[in-house]
Short mmCIF file of N, CA and C in Angstrom, two decimals:
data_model
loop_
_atom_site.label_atom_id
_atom_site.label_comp_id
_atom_site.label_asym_id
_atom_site.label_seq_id
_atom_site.Cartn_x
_atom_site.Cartn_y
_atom_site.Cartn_z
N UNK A 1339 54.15 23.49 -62.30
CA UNK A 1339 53.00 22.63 -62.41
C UNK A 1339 52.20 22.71 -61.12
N UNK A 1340 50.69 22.96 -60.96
CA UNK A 1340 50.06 22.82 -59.84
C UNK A 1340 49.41 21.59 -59.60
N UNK A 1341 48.70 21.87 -58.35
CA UNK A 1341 48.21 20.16 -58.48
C UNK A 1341 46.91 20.46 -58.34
N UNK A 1342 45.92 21.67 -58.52
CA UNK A 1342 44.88 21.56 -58.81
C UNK A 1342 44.10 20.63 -59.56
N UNK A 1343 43.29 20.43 -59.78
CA UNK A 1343 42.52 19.30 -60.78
C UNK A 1343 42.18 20.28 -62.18
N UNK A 1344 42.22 19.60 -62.73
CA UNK A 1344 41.94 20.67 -64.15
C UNK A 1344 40.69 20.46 -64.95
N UNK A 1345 39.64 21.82 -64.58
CA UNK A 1345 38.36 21.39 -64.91
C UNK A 1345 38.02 21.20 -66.64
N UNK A 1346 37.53 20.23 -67.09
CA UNK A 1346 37.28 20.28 -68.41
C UNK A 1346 36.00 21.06 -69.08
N UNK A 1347 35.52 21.34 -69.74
CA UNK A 1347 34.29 21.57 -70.12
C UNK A 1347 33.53 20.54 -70.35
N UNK A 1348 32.44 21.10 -69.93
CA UNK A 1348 31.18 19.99 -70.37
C UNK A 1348 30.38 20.90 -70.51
N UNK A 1349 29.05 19.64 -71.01
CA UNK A 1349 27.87 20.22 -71.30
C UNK A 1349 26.85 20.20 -70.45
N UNK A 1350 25.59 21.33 -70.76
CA UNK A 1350 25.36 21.56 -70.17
C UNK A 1350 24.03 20.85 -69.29
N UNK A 1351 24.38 19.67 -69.84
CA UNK A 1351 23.51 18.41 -69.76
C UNK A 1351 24.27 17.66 -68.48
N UNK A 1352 25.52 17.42 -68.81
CA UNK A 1352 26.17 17.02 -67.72
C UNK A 1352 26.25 17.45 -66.34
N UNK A 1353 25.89 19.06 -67.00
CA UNK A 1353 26.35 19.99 -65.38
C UNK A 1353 24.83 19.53 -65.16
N UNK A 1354 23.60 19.23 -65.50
CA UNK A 1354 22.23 19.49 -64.91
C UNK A 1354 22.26 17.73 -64.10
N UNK A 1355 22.57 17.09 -64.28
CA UNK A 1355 22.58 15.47 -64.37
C UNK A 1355 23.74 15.61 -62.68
N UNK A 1356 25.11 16.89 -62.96
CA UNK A 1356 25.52 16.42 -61.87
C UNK A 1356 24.91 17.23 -60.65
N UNK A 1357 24.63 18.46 -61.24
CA UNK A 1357 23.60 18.90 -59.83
C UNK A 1357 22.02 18.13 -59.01
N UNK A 1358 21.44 17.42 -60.16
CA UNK A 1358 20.56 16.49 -59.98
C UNK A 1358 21.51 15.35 -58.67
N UNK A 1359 22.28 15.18 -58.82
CA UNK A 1359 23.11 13.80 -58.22
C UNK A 1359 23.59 14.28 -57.30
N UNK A 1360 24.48 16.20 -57.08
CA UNK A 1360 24.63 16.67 -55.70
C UNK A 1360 23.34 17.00 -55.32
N UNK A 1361 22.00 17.55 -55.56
CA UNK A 1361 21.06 17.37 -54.96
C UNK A 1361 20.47 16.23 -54.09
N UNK A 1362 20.74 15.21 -54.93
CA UNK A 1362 19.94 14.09 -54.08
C UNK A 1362 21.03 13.67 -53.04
N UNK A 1363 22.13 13.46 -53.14
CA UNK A 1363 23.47 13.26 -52.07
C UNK A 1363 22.88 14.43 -50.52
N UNK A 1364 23.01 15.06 -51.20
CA UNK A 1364 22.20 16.03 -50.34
C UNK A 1364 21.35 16.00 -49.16
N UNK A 1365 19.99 15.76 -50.29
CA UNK A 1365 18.85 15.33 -49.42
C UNK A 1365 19.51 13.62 -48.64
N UNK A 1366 19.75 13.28 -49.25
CA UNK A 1366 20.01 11.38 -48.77
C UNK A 1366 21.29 12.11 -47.02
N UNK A 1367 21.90 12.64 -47.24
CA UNK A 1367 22.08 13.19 -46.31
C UNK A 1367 21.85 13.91 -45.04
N UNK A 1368 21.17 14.69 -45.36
CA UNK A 1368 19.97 15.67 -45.08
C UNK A 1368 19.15 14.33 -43.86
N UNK A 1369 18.50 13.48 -44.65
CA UNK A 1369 17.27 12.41 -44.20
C UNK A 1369 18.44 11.15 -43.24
N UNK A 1370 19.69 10.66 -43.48
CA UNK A 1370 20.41 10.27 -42.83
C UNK A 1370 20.86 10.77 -41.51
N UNK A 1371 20.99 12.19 -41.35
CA UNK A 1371 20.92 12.63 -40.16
C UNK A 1371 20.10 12.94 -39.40
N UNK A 1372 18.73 13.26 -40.14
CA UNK A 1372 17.48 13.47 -39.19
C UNK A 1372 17.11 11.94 -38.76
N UNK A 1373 17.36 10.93 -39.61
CA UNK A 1373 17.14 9.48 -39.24
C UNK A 1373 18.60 9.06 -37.86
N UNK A 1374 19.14 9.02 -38.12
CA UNK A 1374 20.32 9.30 -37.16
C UNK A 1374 19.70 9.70 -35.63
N UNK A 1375 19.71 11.63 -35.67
CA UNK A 1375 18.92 11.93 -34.66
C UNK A 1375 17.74 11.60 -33.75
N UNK A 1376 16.84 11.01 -34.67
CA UNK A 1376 15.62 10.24 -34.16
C UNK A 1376 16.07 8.76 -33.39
N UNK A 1377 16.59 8.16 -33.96
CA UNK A 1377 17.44 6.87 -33.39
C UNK A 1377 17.97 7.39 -31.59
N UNK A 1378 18.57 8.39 -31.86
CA UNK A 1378 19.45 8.74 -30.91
C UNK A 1378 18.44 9.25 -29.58
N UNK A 1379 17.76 9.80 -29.89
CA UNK A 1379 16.55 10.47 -29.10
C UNK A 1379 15.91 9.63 -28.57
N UNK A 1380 15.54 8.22 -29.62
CA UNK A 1380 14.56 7.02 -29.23
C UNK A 1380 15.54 6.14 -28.22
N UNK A 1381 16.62 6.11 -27.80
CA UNK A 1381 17.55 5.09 -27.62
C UNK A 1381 17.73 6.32 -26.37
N UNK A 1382 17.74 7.28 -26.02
CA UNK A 1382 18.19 8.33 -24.60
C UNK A 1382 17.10 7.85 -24.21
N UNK A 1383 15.45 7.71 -24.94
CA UNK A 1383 13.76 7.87 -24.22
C UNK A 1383 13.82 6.44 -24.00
N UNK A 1384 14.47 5.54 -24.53
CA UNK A 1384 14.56 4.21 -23.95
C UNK A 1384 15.17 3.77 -22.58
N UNK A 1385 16.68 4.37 -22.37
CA UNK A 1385 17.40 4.78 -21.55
C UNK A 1385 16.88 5.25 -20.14
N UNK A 1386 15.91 6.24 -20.64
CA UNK A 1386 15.39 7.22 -19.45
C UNK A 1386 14.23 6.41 -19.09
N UNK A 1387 13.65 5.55 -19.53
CA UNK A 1387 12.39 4.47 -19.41
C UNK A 1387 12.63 3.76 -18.43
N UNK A 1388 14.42 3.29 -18.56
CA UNK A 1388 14.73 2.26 -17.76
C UNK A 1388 15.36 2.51 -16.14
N UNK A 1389 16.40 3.57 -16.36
CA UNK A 1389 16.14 4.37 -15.38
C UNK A 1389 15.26 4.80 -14.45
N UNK A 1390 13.73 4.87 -14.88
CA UNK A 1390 12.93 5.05 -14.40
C UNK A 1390 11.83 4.05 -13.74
N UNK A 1391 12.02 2.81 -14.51
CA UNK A 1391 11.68 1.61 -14.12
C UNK A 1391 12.53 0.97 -12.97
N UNK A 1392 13.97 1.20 -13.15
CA UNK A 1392 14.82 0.61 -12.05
C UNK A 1392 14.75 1.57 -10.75
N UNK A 1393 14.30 3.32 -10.72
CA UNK A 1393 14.01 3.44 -9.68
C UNK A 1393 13.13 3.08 -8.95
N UNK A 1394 12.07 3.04 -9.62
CA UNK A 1394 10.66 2.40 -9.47
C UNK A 1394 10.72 1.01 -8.41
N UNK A 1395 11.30 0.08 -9.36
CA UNK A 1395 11.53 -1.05 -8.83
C UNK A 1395 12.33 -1.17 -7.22
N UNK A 1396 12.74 -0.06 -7.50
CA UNK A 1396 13.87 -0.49 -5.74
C UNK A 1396 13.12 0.49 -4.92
N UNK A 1397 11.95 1.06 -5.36
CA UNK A 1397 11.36 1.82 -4.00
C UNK A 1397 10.53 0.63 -3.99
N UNK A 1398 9.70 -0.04 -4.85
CA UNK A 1398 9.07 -1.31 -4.59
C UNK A 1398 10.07 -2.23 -3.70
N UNK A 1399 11.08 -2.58 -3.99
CA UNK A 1399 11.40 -3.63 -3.16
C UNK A 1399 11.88 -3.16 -1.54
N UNK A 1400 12.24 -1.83 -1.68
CA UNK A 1400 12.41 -1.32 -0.30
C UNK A 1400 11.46 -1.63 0.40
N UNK A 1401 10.02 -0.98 -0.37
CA UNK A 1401 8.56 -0.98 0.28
C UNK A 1401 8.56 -2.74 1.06
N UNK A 1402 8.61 -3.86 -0.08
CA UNK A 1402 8.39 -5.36 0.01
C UNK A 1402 9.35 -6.01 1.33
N UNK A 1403 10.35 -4.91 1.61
CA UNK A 1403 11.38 -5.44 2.36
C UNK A 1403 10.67 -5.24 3.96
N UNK A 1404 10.31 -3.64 3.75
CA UNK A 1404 9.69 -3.37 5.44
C UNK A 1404 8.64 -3.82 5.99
N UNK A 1405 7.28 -4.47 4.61
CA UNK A 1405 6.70 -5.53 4.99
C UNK A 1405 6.96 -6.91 5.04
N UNK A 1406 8.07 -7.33 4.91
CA UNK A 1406 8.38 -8.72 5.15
C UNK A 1406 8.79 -8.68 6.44
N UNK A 1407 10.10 -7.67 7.01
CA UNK A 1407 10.50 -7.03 8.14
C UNK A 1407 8.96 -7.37 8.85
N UNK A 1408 8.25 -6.22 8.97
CA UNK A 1408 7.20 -6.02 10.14
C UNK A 1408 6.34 -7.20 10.57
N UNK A 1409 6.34 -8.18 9.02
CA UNK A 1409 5.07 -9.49 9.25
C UNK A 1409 6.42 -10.64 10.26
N UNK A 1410 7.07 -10.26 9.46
CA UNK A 1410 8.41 -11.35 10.93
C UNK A 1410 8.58 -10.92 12.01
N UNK A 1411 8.58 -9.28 12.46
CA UNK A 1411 8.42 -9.17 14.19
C UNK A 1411 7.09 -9.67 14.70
N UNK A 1412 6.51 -9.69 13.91
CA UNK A 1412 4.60 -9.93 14.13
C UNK A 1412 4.69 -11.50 14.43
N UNK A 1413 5.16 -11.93 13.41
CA UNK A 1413 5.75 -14.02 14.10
C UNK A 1413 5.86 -14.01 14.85
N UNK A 1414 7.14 -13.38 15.71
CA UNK A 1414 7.71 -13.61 16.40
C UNK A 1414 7.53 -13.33 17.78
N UNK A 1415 6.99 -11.76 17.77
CA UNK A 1415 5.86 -12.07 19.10
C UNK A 1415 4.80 -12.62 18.68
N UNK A 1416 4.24 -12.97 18.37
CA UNK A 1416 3.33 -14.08 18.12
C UNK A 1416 3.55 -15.32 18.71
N UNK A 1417 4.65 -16.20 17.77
CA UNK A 1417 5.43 -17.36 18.66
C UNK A 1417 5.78 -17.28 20.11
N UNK A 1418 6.11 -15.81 20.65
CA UNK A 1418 6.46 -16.01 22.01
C UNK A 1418 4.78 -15.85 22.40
N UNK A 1419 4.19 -14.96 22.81
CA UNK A 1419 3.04 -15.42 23.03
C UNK A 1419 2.21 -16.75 22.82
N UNK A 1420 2.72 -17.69 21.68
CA UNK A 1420 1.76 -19.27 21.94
C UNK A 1420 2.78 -19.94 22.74
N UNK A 1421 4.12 -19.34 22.92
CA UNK A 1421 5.03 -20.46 24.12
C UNK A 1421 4.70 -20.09 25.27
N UNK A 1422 4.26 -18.76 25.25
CA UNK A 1422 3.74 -18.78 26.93
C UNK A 1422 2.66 -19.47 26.90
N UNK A 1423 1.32 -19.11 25.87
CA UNK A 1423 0.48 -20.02 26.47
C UNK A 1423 0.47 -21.81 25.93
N UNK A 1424 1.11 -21.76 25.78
CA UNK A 1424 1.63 -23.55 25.85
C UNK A 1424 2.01 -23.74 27.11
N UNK A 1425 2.82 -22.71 27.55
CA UNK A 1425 3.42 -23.47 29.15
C UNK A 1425 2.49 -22.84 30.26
N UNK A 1426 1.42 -22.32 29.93
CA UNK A 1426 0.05 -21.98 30.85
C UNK A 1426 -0.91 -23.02 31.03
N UNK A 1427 -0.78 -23.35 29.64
CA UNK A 1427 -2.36 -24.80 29.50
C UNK A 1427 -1.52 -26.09 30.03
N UNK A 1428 -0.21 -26.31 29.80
CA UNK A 1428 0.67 -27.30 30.49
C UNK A 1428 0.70 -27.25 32.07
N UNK A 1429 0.72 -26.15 32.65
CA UNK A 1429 0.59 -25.77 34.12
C UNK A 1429 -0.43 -25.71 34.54
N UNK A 1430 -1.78 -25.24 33.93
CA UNK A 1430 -3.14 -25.71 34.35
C UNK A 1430 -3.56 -27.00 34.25
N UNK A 1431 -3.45 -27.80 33.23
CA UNK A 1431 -3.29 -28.86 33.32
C UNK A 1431 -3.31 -29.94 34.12
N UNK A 1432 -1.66 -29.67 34.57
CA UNK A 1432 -1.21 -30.14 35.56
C UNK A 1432 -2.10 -30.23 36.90
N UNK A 1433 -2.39 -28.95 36.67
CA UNK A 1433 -3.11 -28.17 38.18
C UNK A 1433 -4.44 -29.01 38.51
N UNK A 1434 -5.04 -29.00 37.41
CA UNK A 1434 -6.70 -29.52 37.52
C UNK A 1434 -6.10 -30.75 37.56
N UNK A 1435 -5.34 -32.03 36.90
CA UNK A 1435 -4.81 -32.92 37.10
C UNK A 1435 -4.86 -33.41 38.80
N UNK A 1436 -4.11 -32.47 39.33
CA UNK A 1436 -3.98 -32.53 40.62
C UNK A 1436 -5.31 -31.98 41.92
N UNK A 1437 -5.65 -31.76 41.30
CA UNK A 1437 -7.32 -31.24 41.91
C UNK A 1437 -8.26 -32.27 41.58
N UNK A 1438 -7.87 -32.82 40.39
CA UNK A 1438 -9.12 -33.96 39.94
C UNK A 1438 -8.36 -35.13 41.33
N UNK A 1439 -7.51 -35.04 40.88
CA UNK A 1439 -6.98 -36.61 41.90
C UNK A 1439 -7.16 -36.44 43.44
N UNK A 1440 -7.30 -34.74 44.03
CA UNK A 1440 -7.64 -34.50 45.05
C UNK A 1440 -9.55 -34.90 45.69
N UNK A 1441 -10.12 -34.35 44.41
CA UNK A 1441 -11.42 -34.82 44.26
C UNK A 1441 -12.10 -36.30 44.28
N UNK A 1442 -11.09 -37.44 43.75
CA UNK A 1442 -11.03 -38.29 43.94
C UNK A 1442 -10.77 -39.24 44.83
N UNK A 1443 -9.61 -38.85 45.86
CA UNK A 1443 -9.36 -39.05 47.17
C UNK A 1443 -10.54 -39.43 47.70
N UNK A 1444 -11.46 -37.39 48.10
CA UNK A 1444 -12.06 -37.05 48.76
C UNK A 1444 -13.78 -37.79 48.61
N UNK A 1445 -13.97 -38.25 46.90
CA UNK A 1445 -14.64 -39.20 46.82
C UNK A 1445 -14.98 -40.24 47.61
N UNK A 1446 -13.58 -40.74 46.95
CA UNK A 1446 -13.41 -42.63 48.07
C UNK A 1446 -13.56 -42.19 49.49
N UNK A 1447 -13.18 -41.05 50.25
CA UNK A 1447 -13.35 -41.14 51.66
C UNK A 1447 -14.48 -41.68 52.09
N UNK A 1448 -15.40 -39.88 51.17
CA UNK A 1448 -16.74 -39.91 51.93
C UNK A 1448 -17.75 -40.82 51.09
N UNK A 1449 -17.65 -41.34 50.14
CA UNK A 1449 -18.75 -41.81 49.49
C UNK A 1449 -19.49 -41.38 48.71
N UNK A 1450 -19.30 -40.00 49.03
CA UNK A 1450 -20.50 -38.60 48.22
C UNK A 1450 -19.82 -38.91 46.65
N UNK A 1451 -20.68 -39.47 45.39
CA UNK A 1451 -20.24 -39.32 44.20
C UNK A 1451 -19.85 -38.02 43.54
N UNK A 1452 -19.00 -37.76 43.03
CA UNK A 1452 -18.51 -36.16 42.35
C UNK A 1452 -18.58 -36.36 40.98
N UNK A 1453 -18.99 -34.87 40.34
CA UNK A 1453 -18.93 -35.12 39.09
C UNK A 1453 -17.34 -34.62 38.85
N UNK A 1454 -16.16 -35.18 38.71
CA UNK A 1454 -14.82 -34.94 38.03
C UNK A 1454 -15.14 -34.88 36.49
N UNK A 1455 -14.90 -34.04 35.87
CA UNK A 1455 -14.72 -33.58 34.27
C UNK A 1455 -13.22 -34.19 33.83
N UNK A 1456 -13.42 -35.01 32.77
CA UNK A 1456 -12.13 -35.80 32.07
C UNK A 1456 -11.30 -34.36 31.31
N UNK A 1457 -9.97 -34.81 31.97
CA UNK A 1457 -8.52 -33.84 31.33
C UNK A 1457 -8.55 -34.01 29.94
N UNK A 1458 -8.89 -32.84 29.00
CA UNK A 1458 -8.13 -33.70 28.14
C UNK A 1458 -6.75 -33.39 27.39
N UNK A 1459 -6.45 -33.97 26.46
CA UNK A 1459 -5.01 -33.81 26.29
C UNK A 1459 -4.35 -32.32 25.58
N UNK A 1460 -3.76 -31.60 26.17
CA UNK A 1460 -3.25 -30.60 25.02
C UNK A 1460 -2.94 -30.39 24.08
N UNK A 1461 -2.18 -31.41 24.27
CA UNK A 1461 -1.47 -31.49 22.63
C UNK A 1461 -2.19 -32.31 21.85
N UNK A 1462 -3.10 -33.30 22.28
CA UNK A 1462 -3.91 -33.70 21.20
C UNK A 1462 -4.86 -32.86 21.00
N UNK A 1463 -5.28 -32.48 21.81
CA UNK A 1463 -7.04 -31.60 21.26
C UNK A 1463 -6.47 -29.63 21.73
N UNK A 1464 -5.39 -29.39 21.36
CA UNK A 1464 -5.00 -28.37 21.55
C UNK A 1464 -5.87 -26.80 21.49
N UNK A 1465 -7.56 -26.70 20.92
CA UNK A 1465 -7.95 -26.25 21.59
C UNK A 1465 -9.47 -26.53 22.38
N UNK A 1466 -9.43 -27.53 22.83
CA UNK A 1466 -10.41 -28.05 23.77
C UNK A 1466 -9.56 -27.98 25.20
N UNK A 1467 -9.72 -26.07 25.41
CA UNK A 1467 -8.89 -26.11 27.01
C UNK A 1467 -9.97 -27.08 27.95
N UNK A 1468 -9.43 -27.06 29.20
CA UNK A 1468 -10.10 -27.62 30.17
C UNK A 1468 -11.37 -27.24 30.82
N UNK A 1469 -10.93 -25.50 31.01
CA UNK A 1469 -11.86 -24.76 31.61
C UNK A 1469 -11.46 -23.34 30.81
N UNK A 1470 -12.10 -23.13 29.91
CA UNK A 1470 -11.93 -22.06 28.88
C UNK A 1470 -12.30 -21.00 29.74
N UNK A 1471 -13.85 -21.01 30.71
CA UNK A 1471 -14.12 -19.92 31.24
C UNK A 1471 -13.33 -18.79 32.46
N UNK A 1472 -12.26 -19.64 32.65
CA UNK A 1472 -11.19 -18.91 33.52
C UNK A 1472 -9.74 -18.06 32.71
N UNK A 1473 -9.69 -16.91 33.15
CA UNK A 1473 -8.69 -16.80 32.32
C UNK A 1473 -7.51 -17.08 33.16
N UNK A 1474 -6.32 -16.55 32.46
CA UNK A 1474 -5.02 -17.58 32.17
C UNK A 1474 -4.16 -16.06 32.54
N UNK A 1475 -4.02 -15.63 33.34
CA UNK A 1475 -2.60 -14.63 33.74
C UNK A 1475 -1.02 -14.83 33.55
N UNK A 1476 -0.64 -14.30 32.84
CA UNK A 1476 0.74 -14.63 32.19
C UNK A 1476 1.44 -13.62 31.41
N UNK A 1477 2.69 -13.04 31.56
CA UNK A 1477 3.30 -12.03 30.63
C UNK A 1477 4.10 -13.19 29.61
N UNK A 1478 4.12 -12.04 28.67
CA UNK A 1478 4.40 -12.50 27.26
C UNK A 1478 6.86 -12.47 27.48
N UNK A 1479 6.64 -11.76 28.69
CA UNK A 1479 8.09 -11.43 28.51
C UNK A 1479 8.93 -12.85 29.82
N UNK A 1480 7.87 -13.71 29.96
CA UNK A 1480 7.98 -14.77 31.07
C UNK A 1480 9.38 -15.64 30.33
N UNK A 1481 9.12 -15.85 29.55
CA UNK A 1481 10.51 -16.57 28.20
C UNK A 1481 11.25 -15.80 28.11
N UNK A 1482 12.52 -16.24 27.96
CA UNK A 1482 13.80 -15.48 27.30
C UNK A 1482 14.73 -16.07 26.14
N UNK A 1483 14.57 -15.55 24.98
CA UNK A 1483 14.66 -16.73 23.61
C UNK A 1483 15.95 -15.93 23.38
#
């Protein structure tokens, strides 16, 4: 006994009906894998999109990093430069302070009226210097932070 299948006869209606039915198996096949493939292609071009977006993105943030970097050394001498001249207009200040009161002395001695110009405050009127037209000599490396 074999174990082949044992073909029966049919007609020839049947055989056209089943080639009609392996035909379309076929094609439905056929269109399942080209649908398949396309999927697969769209989903690598998606892939490669993102890839390409995430390199993108980290040369951007590299870029965002060395300008945040450069605008903070820029603060920072910056800040040291307004502490020096904070402790310049504090020391002139002082200075004309002490020149006005010398002027004043020298007033009351002689009698001769002086015109003395009113100090005014730094820190309140921080930029109404005293005597703007003089400049102010000072290195920026006078601080040590």
């Amino acid at each position: 006994m074999s174990s082949l299948p044992v073909r029966r006869a049919s007609s020839p209606e049947e055989d056209s009906q089943l080639k009609l039915a392996d035909t379309r198996k076929r094609k439905r096949m056929l269109s399942n894998r080209e649908s398949a493939k396309r999927s697969r292609m769209k989903k690598q071009q998606h892939l490669d999109d993102l890839i390409n977006l995430g390199a993108q993105l980290k040369t951007q943030n590299i870029q965002t990093e060395m300008k945040v970097n450069i605008i903070t050394q820029q603060y920072h001498n910056l800040e040291k430069e307004n502490n020096v001249m904070r402790a310049q207009v504090m020391e002139l200040t002082d200075r004309l302070k002490s020149l006005n009161s010398i002027l004043r002395c020298l007033q009351e001695v002689s009698g001769v009226p002086m015109d003395i110009p009113e100090i005014p405050d730094p820190l309140l009127r921080p930029w109404q210097l005293p005597c703007p037209a003089q400049p102010i000599m000072a290195a920026a490396d006078m601080f040590q932070f």
